[in-house]
């Protein structure tokens, strides 16, 4: 006996729906592929959208299709908005004309005019659908029509929020890497094979979600209804043919497709998560747009912002949700595995950021070429060098890295004789030479530049140099470095690092900048060594000339930027970086700013096309960035010839012939003749390069300008050394080294230019080949000897770790809310010099003395100092200490010998209490109220509430009495600030937002009684200019960030 046979399996039928949309030129190849299918469709429905009447005739005339498919029907669906809608409308018309009703064995295969399927595509799609009853739709792997082996889609990858993840990336070569992909959230309609019954059950596509959105929405709803959507990588369809000029191809832009995907996500999420998902789309899109703007991808940033448009069309979202109600059969969490996980999104974002790293154009093209394989090749043709060189091996073979490391060792050894340990110098900063020891952080330096009243002691209203802004930024970094504790003086730490590592920094920047002259590494490394071992830089390090050190680091880069600006290959990024570097250069060395402006004007006049715009930017940009400082340079021309540490206070400089050999004189100098080979190499380079263009002439002019300035600088009188300082009364002159920096850089560039074409590559002998030329050999020898001299003899011992002359208690009170000062007295002959030390600083290096017109009157302070000793023998006299207390002087220090009778005089002064002695300075504390007996007396403070019978200290929060505090003001009280009379013109005092006027010219303000918020603010010198400078700085920094490149930005949206 045998079991009865079951009912026969239903025979699958396939209706191919060919929508005539897409390039008409691709239609014949699509029809050929349809006729070659190993499993041909039973019926073909041709959908004519009414765009091209000749397309229908092309189908009817194709003999292969007519022979392979017995039933061909033409249906007209005019104005079809989407592919899926055209298919559904055509099927509805076909059903109305008598076609069989849909059943589980009936399937629809969707094609367009440019859908050329492989011969086995339909058979494999049908096998995937029929193999499992849970599969409702299957899609093929979509390949690019024009580029063989380039992928377009292997299913659609989305996040829960509707963000489309391009996996594969457009144009990615097909190497089988996605052939294991099966279940996906969605598939494109092109090439899709779907059960006709499922299509009817779901009611077709959502027309209002767009073409791409309808594809995602249909698949998503199929998944929610309990039917799987799969992709069959072994089934392939070529699509995406380029349209002809006369073709009318309706298609969605990438921006619209993004919005459509977001709308689908909003339509298919849980109702209670809809507002949260909408908020997340707005937040994530805005954040991504900002990040892309920083990456210089404005079009991609705009595309991200366009996603917000999905949230702004709630009617489409709510309508789609209403029309699809009741179709969900599975829980949303059951579809979790179909969405792209967050870790994949994070990895994708990381890849995008890595792709934005600026590559050289050659590297970029090489990377792109390597991304596409040409196909299988013989095993013996494969490159067996699959392991690239490690970074360590590359570094050991890179001359630039080697010379920077060598100069780092030289620099550390050359500064070993500086006073104090390196840790002490790093914590407190340097003093001696041209440096001025300070205890300051980023905020202190920032307000020293920003505020209209600034500076140490009583302060001043003169414009401060913008180099303080640069140092403030570096100080902030020094105070926030991870794994390192903040130094006591972040500004001092910055100065120490710049001085200590000036040589390797200058070596690095010169090696990089020399690419504008030659790409050969060995000559560039030699040029960098020659630059960093010049006597002018060694002298700058030995004397702490901060302006020259910064110029030695920045000047090569700025010069290279000017050269690039004049070339056709110049870029906006390089020009913006040059503008930024020129502004930094001008902030530290104004004389070099003038040279850069002249260079920009030359590029403007002699350049062509966009080079003129770049020249104009270089000529004008730094001037605008420096703002009011340029006006100060015009009104005080002496400042043009100086900078932090760029003046000579009363001492003699080198002779003219020594200057011509790059020696300005001073600490750190080495034998003069060691620089002769560099001068000779530069001159010979000018002669050799003179026949190859105007570059040699330009370098010759620049060299003459630098040398001329250096020779004349010692004769330029900028002022007189003030009384009480060494060399008092002698003239202050410009430093010759400023011009020598220009002269030396021109010589180095000329030598490089002249060496172009010589056999100095590694394959032709390397360093040994370079040494065959006598001048080159002499230059190498002089560079090595100079470095050896600096290592052996060092740059001197003029600099040392700065010891704060104040006791710890004075430092604490100066930086606390009390904000008081210390008066430091130093005997000078029969008289005394005094210095007022507080939380404020003026500068980190000497420049020029403050002009008498800008000096703050200190008559009251001088009177109090004199009265200290005049009345020291009268114990009942409280006036000197009381006057000091009123000026917020909380401590008095006397730097003298222990036998000085002035110590006994101060001991006997009422109101002073002796603390002790440290480093040759004896200290006294000024008692509250100057030693008065009133119970209400307070310690010397910067801000006080004063009434007839009492006073109360108010805590300050910044330099020069800046504060904001909530207090109860007694009847008849005044706010008294220990600041000079001129301070009131630069400050604003408010009570609950109401501005108060001072009582006369004194820094005292009558306050209304009662609880109030008291605010004291020091106003900027020019608020409008400061805002303009800030906006311009942000723009220049944004343009200067080397993130991405022109080729990458053109190739990607």
mmCIF file of N, CA and C in Angstrom, residues 143-200:
data_model
loop_
_atom_site.group_PDB
_atom_site.id
_atom_site.type_symbol
_atom_site.label_atom_id
_atom_site.label_comp_id
_atom_site.label_asym_id
_atom_site.label_seq_id
_atom_site.Cartn_x
_atom_site.Cartn_y
_atom_site.Cartn_z
ATOM 1 N N UNK A 143 24.399 46.596 -10.043
ATOM 2 C CA UNK A 143 25.719 47.019 -10.488
ATOM 3 C C UNK A 143 25.596 48.261 -11.347
ATOM 4 N N UNK A 144 26.716 48.990 -11.418
ATOM 5 C CA UNK A 144 26.723 50.209 -12.216
ATOM 6 C C UNK A 144 26.697 49.877 -13.704
ATOM 7 N N UNK A 145 25.949 50.655 -14.443
ATOM 8 C CA UNK A 145 25.786 50.389 -15.871
ATOM 9 C C UNK A 145 27.076 50.620 -16.647
ATOM 10 N N UNK A 146 27.788 51.686 -16.304
ATOM 11 C CA UNK A 146 28.944 52.092 -17.111
ATOM 12 C C UNK A 146 30.262 51.554 -16.585
ATOM 13 N N UNK A 147 30.407 51.394 -15.279
ATOM 14 C CA UNK A 147 31.671 50.943 -14.692
ATOM 15 C C UNK A 147 31.563 49.468 -14.341
ATOM 16 N N UNK A 148 32.297 48.669 -15.031
ATOM 17 C CA UNK A 148 32.224 47.224 -14.803
ATOM 18 C C UNK A 148 32.697 46.879 -13.397
ATOM 19 N N UNK A 149 31.893 46.073 -12.727
ATOM 20 C CA UNK A 149 32.273 45.615 -11.399
ATOM 21 C C UNK A 149 32.066 46.615 -10.283
ATOM 22 N N UNK A 150 31.439 47.759 -10.546
ATOM 23 C CA UNK A 150 31.193 48.759 -9.510
ATOM 24 C C UNK A 150 29.787 48.576 -8.950
ATOM 25 N N UNK A 151 29.665 48.541 -7.637
ATOM 26 C CA UNK A 151 28.388 48.286 -6.970
ATOM 27 C C UNK A 151 27.554 49.555 -6.859
ATOM 28 N N UNK A 152 26.225 49.350 -6.928
ATOM 29 C CA UNK A 152 25.283 50.429 -6.636
ATOM 30 C C UNK A 152 24.451 50.110 -5.393
ATOM 31 N N UNK A 153 24.059 48.866 -5.230
ATOM 32 C CA UNK A 153 23.236 48.514 -4.076
ATOM 33 C C UNK A 153 23.244 47.010 -3.873
ATOM 34 N N UNK A 154 23.310 46.597 -2.613
ATOM 35 C CA UNK A 154 23.061 45.207 -2.208
ATOM 36 C C UNK A 154 22.071 45.286 -1.054
ATOM 37 N N UNK A 155 20.850 45.661 -1.359
ATOM 38 C CA UNK A 155 19.875 45.976 -0.336
ATOM 39 C C UNK A 155 20.107 47.385 0.189
ATOM 40 N N UNK A 156 19.165 47.874 0.980
ATOM 41 C CA UNK A 156 19.248 49.214 1.552
ATOM 42 C C UNK A 156 19.476 49.103 3.050
ATOM 43 N N UNK A 157 20.490 49.825 3.540
ATOM 44 C CA UNK A 157 20.868 49.772 4.949
ATOM 45 C C UNK A 157 20.444 51.073 5.626
ATOM 46 N N UNK A 158 19.641 50.975 6.675
ATOM 47 C CA UNK A 158 19.124 52.148 7.376
ATOM 48 C C UNK A 158 19.255 51.958 8.878
ATOM 49 N N UNK A 159 19.279 53.078 9.574
ATOM 50 C CA UNK A 159 19.187 53.067 11.026
ATOM 51 C C UNK A 159 17.725 53.204 11.436
ATOM 52 N N UNK A 160 17.460 53.086 12.705
ATOM 53 C CA UNK A 160 16.099 53.245 13.209
ATOM 54 C C UNK A 160 15.546 54.638 12.904
ATOM 55 N N UNK A 161 16.439 55.625 12.872
ATOM 56 C CA UNK A 161 15.990 56.996 12.630
ATOM 57 C C UNK A 161 15.888 57.334 11.155
ATOM 58 N N UNK A 162 16.121 56.363 10.262
ATOM 59 C CA UNK A 162 15.977 56.610 8.841
ATOM 60 C C UNK A 162 17.218 57.132 8.157
ATOM 61 N N UNK A 163 18.344 57.114 8.816
ATOM 62 C CA UNK A 163 19.592 57.539 8.159
ATOM 63 C C UNK A 163 20.087 56.406 7.266
ATOM 64 N N UNK A 164 20.293 56.724 5.999
ATOM 65 C CA UNK A 164 20.753 55.732 5.037
ATOM 66 C C UNK A 164 22.265 55.592 5.155
ATOM 67 N N UNK A 165 22.727 54.375 5.352
ATOM 68 C CA UNK A 165 24.156 54.089 5.429
ATOM 69 C C UNK A 165 24.590 53.503 4.087
ATOM 70 N N UNK A 166 25.447 54.182 3.349
ATOM 71 C CA UNK A 166 25.855 53.685 2.030
ATOM 72 C C UNK A 166 26.776 52.478 2.149
ATOM 73 N N UNK A 167 26.155 51.308 2.163
ATOM 74 C CA UNK A 167 26.920 50.061 2.256
ATOM 75 C C UNK A 167 26.343 49.078 1.239
ATOM 76 N N UNK A 168 27.003 48.937 0.104
ATOM 77 C CA UNK A 168 28.328 49.459 -0.259
ATOM 78 C C UNK A 168 28.301 50.940 -0.617
ATOM 79 N N UNK A 169 29.500 51.534 -0.578
ATOM 80 C CA UNK A 169 29.632 52.905 -1.014
ATOM 81 C C UNK A 169 29.460 52.979 -2.522
ATOM 82 N N UNK A 170 28.913 54.068 -3.040
ATOM 83 C CA UNK A 170 28.733 54.186 -4.495
ATOM 84 C C UNK A 170 30.057 54.017 -5.229
ATOM 85 N N UNK A 171 30.063 53.105 -6.205
ATOM 86 C CA UNK A 171 31.271 52.865 -6.978
ATOM 87 C C UNK A 171 32.233 51.881 -6.360
ATOM 88 N N UNK A 172 31.905 51.340 -5.201
ATOM 89 C CA UNK A 172 32.796 50.366 -4.561
ATOM 90 C C UNK A 172 32.930 49.123 -5.436
ATOM 91 N N UNK A 173 34.145 48.624 -5.648
ATOM 92 C CA UNK A 173 34.314 47.453 -6.527
ATOM 93 C C UNK A 173 33.694 46.202 -5.912
ATOM 94 N N UNK A 174 33.081 45.396 -6.778
ATOM 95 C CA UNK A 174 32.447 44.146 -6.340
ATOM 96 C C UNK A 174 33.496 43.053 -6.270
ATOM 97 N N UNK A 175 33.859 42.673 -5.061
ATOM 98 C CA UNK A 175 34.820 41.596 -4.844
ATOM 99 C C UNK A 175 34.204 40.465 -4.034
ATOM 100 N N UNK A 176 32.867 40.419 -4.045
ATOM 101 C CA UNK A 176 32.165 39.375 -3.310
ATOM 102 C C UNK A 176 32.054 39.638 -1.829
ATOM 103 N N UNK A 177 32.398 40.843 -1.388
ATOM 104 C CA UNK A 177 32.406 41.121 0.041
ATOM 105 C C UNK A 177 31.004 41.188 0.644
ATOM 106 N N UNK A 178 29.968 41.332 -0.195
ATOM 107 C CA UNK A 178 28.604 41.424 0.328
ATOM 108 C C UNK A 178 27.764 40.211 -0.084
ATOM 109 N N UNK A 179 28.394 39.147 -0.579
ATOM 110 C CA UNK A 179 27.629 38.020 -1.103
ATOM 111 C C UNK A 179 26.987 37.174 -0.013
ATOM 112 N N UNK A 180 27.331 37.398 1.244
ATOM 113 C CA UNK A 180 26.694 36.660 2.334
ATOM 114 C C UNK A 180 25.468 37.381 2.877
ATOM 115 N N UNK A 181 25.179 38.558 2.362
ATOM 116 C CA UNK A 181 24.034 39.331 2.851
ATOM 117 C C UNK A 181 22.741 38.717 2.331
ATOM 118 N N UNK A 182 21.779 38.511 3.207
ATOM 119 C CA UNK A 182 20.471 37.937 2.804
ATOM 120 C C UNK A 182 19.339 38.854 3.273
ATOM 121 N N UNK A 183 18.912 38.698 4.526
ATOM 122 C CA UNK A 183 17.791 39.495 5.024
ATOM 123 C C UNK A 183 18.207 40.943 5.179
ATOM 124 N N UNK A 184 17.416 41.832 4.607
ATOM 125 C CA UNK A 184 17.658 43.273 4.698
ATOM 126 C C UNK A 184 16.345 43.949 5.029
ATOM 127 N N UNK A 185 16.436 45.189 5.478
ATOM 128 C CA UNK A 185 15.220 45.925 5.791
ATOM 129 C C UNK A 185 14.452 46.286 4.531
ATOM 130 N N UNK A 186 15.185 46.675 3.478
ATOM 131 C CA UNK A 186 14.503 47.136 2.273
ATOM 132 C C UNK A 186 15.373 46.854 1.063
ATOM 133 N N UNK A 187 14.716 46.818 -0.088
ATOM 134 C CA UNK A 187 15.402 46.652 -1.367
ATOM 135 C C UNK A 187 14.835 47.669 -2.339
ATOM 136 N N UNK A 188 15.627 48.099 -3.323
ATOM 137 C CA UNK A 188 15.088 48.998 -4.344
ATOM 138 C C UNK A 188 14.038 48.278 -5.191
ATOM 139 N N UNK A 189 13.137 49.069 -5.774
ATOM 140 C CA UNK A 189 12.107 48.479 -6.638
ATOM 141 C C UNK A 189 12.702 47.950 -7.926
ATOM 142 N N UNK A 190 13.768 48.545 -8.420
ATOM 143 C CA UNK A 190 14.388 48.093 -9.664
ATOM 144 C C UNK A 190 14.927 46.681 -9.498
ATOM 145 N N UNK A 191 14.465 45.762 -10.322
ATOM 146 C CA UNK A 191 14.903 44.368 -10.267
ATOM 147 C C UNK A 191 14.224 43.532 -9.216
ATOM 148 N N UNK A 192 13.277 44.092 -8.455
ATOM 149 C CA UNK A 192 12.640 43.373 -7.357
ATOM 150 C C UNK A 192 11.650 42.338 -7.895
ATOM 151 N N UNK A 193 11.643 41.153 -7.300
ATOM 152 C CA UNK A 193 10.639 40.129 -7.554
ATOM 153 C C UNK A 193 9.776 40.009 -6.307
ATOM 154 N N UNK A 194 8.456 40.245 -6.440
ATOM 155 C CA UNK A 194 7.574 40.305 -5.287
ATOM 156 C C UNK A 194 6.304 39.517 -5.598
ATOM 157 N N UNK A 195 5.755 38.877 -4.556
ATOM 158 C CA UNK A 195 4.486 38.197 -4.719
ATOM 159 C C UNK A 195 3.401 39.215 -5.056
ATOM 160 N N UNK A 196 2.621 38.883 -6.070
ATOM 161 C CA UNK A 196 1.576 39.820 -6.491
ATOM 162 C C UNK A 196 0.503 39.950 -5.422
ATOM 163 N N UNK A 197 0.275 38.876 -4.688
ATOM 164 C CA UNK A 197 -0.728 38.933 -3.620
ATOM 165 C C UNK A 197 -0.274 39.860 -2.501
ATOM 166 N N UNK A 198 1.044 39.849 -2.173
ATOM 167 C CA UNK A 198 1.562 40.748 -1.141
ATOM 168 C C UNK A 198 1.442 42.195 -1.591
ATOM 169 N N UNK A 199 1.681 42.435 -2.853
ATOM 170 C CA UNK A 199 1.562 43.784 -3.386
ATOM 171 C C UNK A 199 0.134 44.302 -3.234
ATOM 172 N N UNK A 200 -0.826 43.408 -3.512
ATOM 173 C CA UNK A 200 -2.221 43.810 -3.369
ATOM 174 C C UNK A 200 -2.624 43.940 -1.908
#
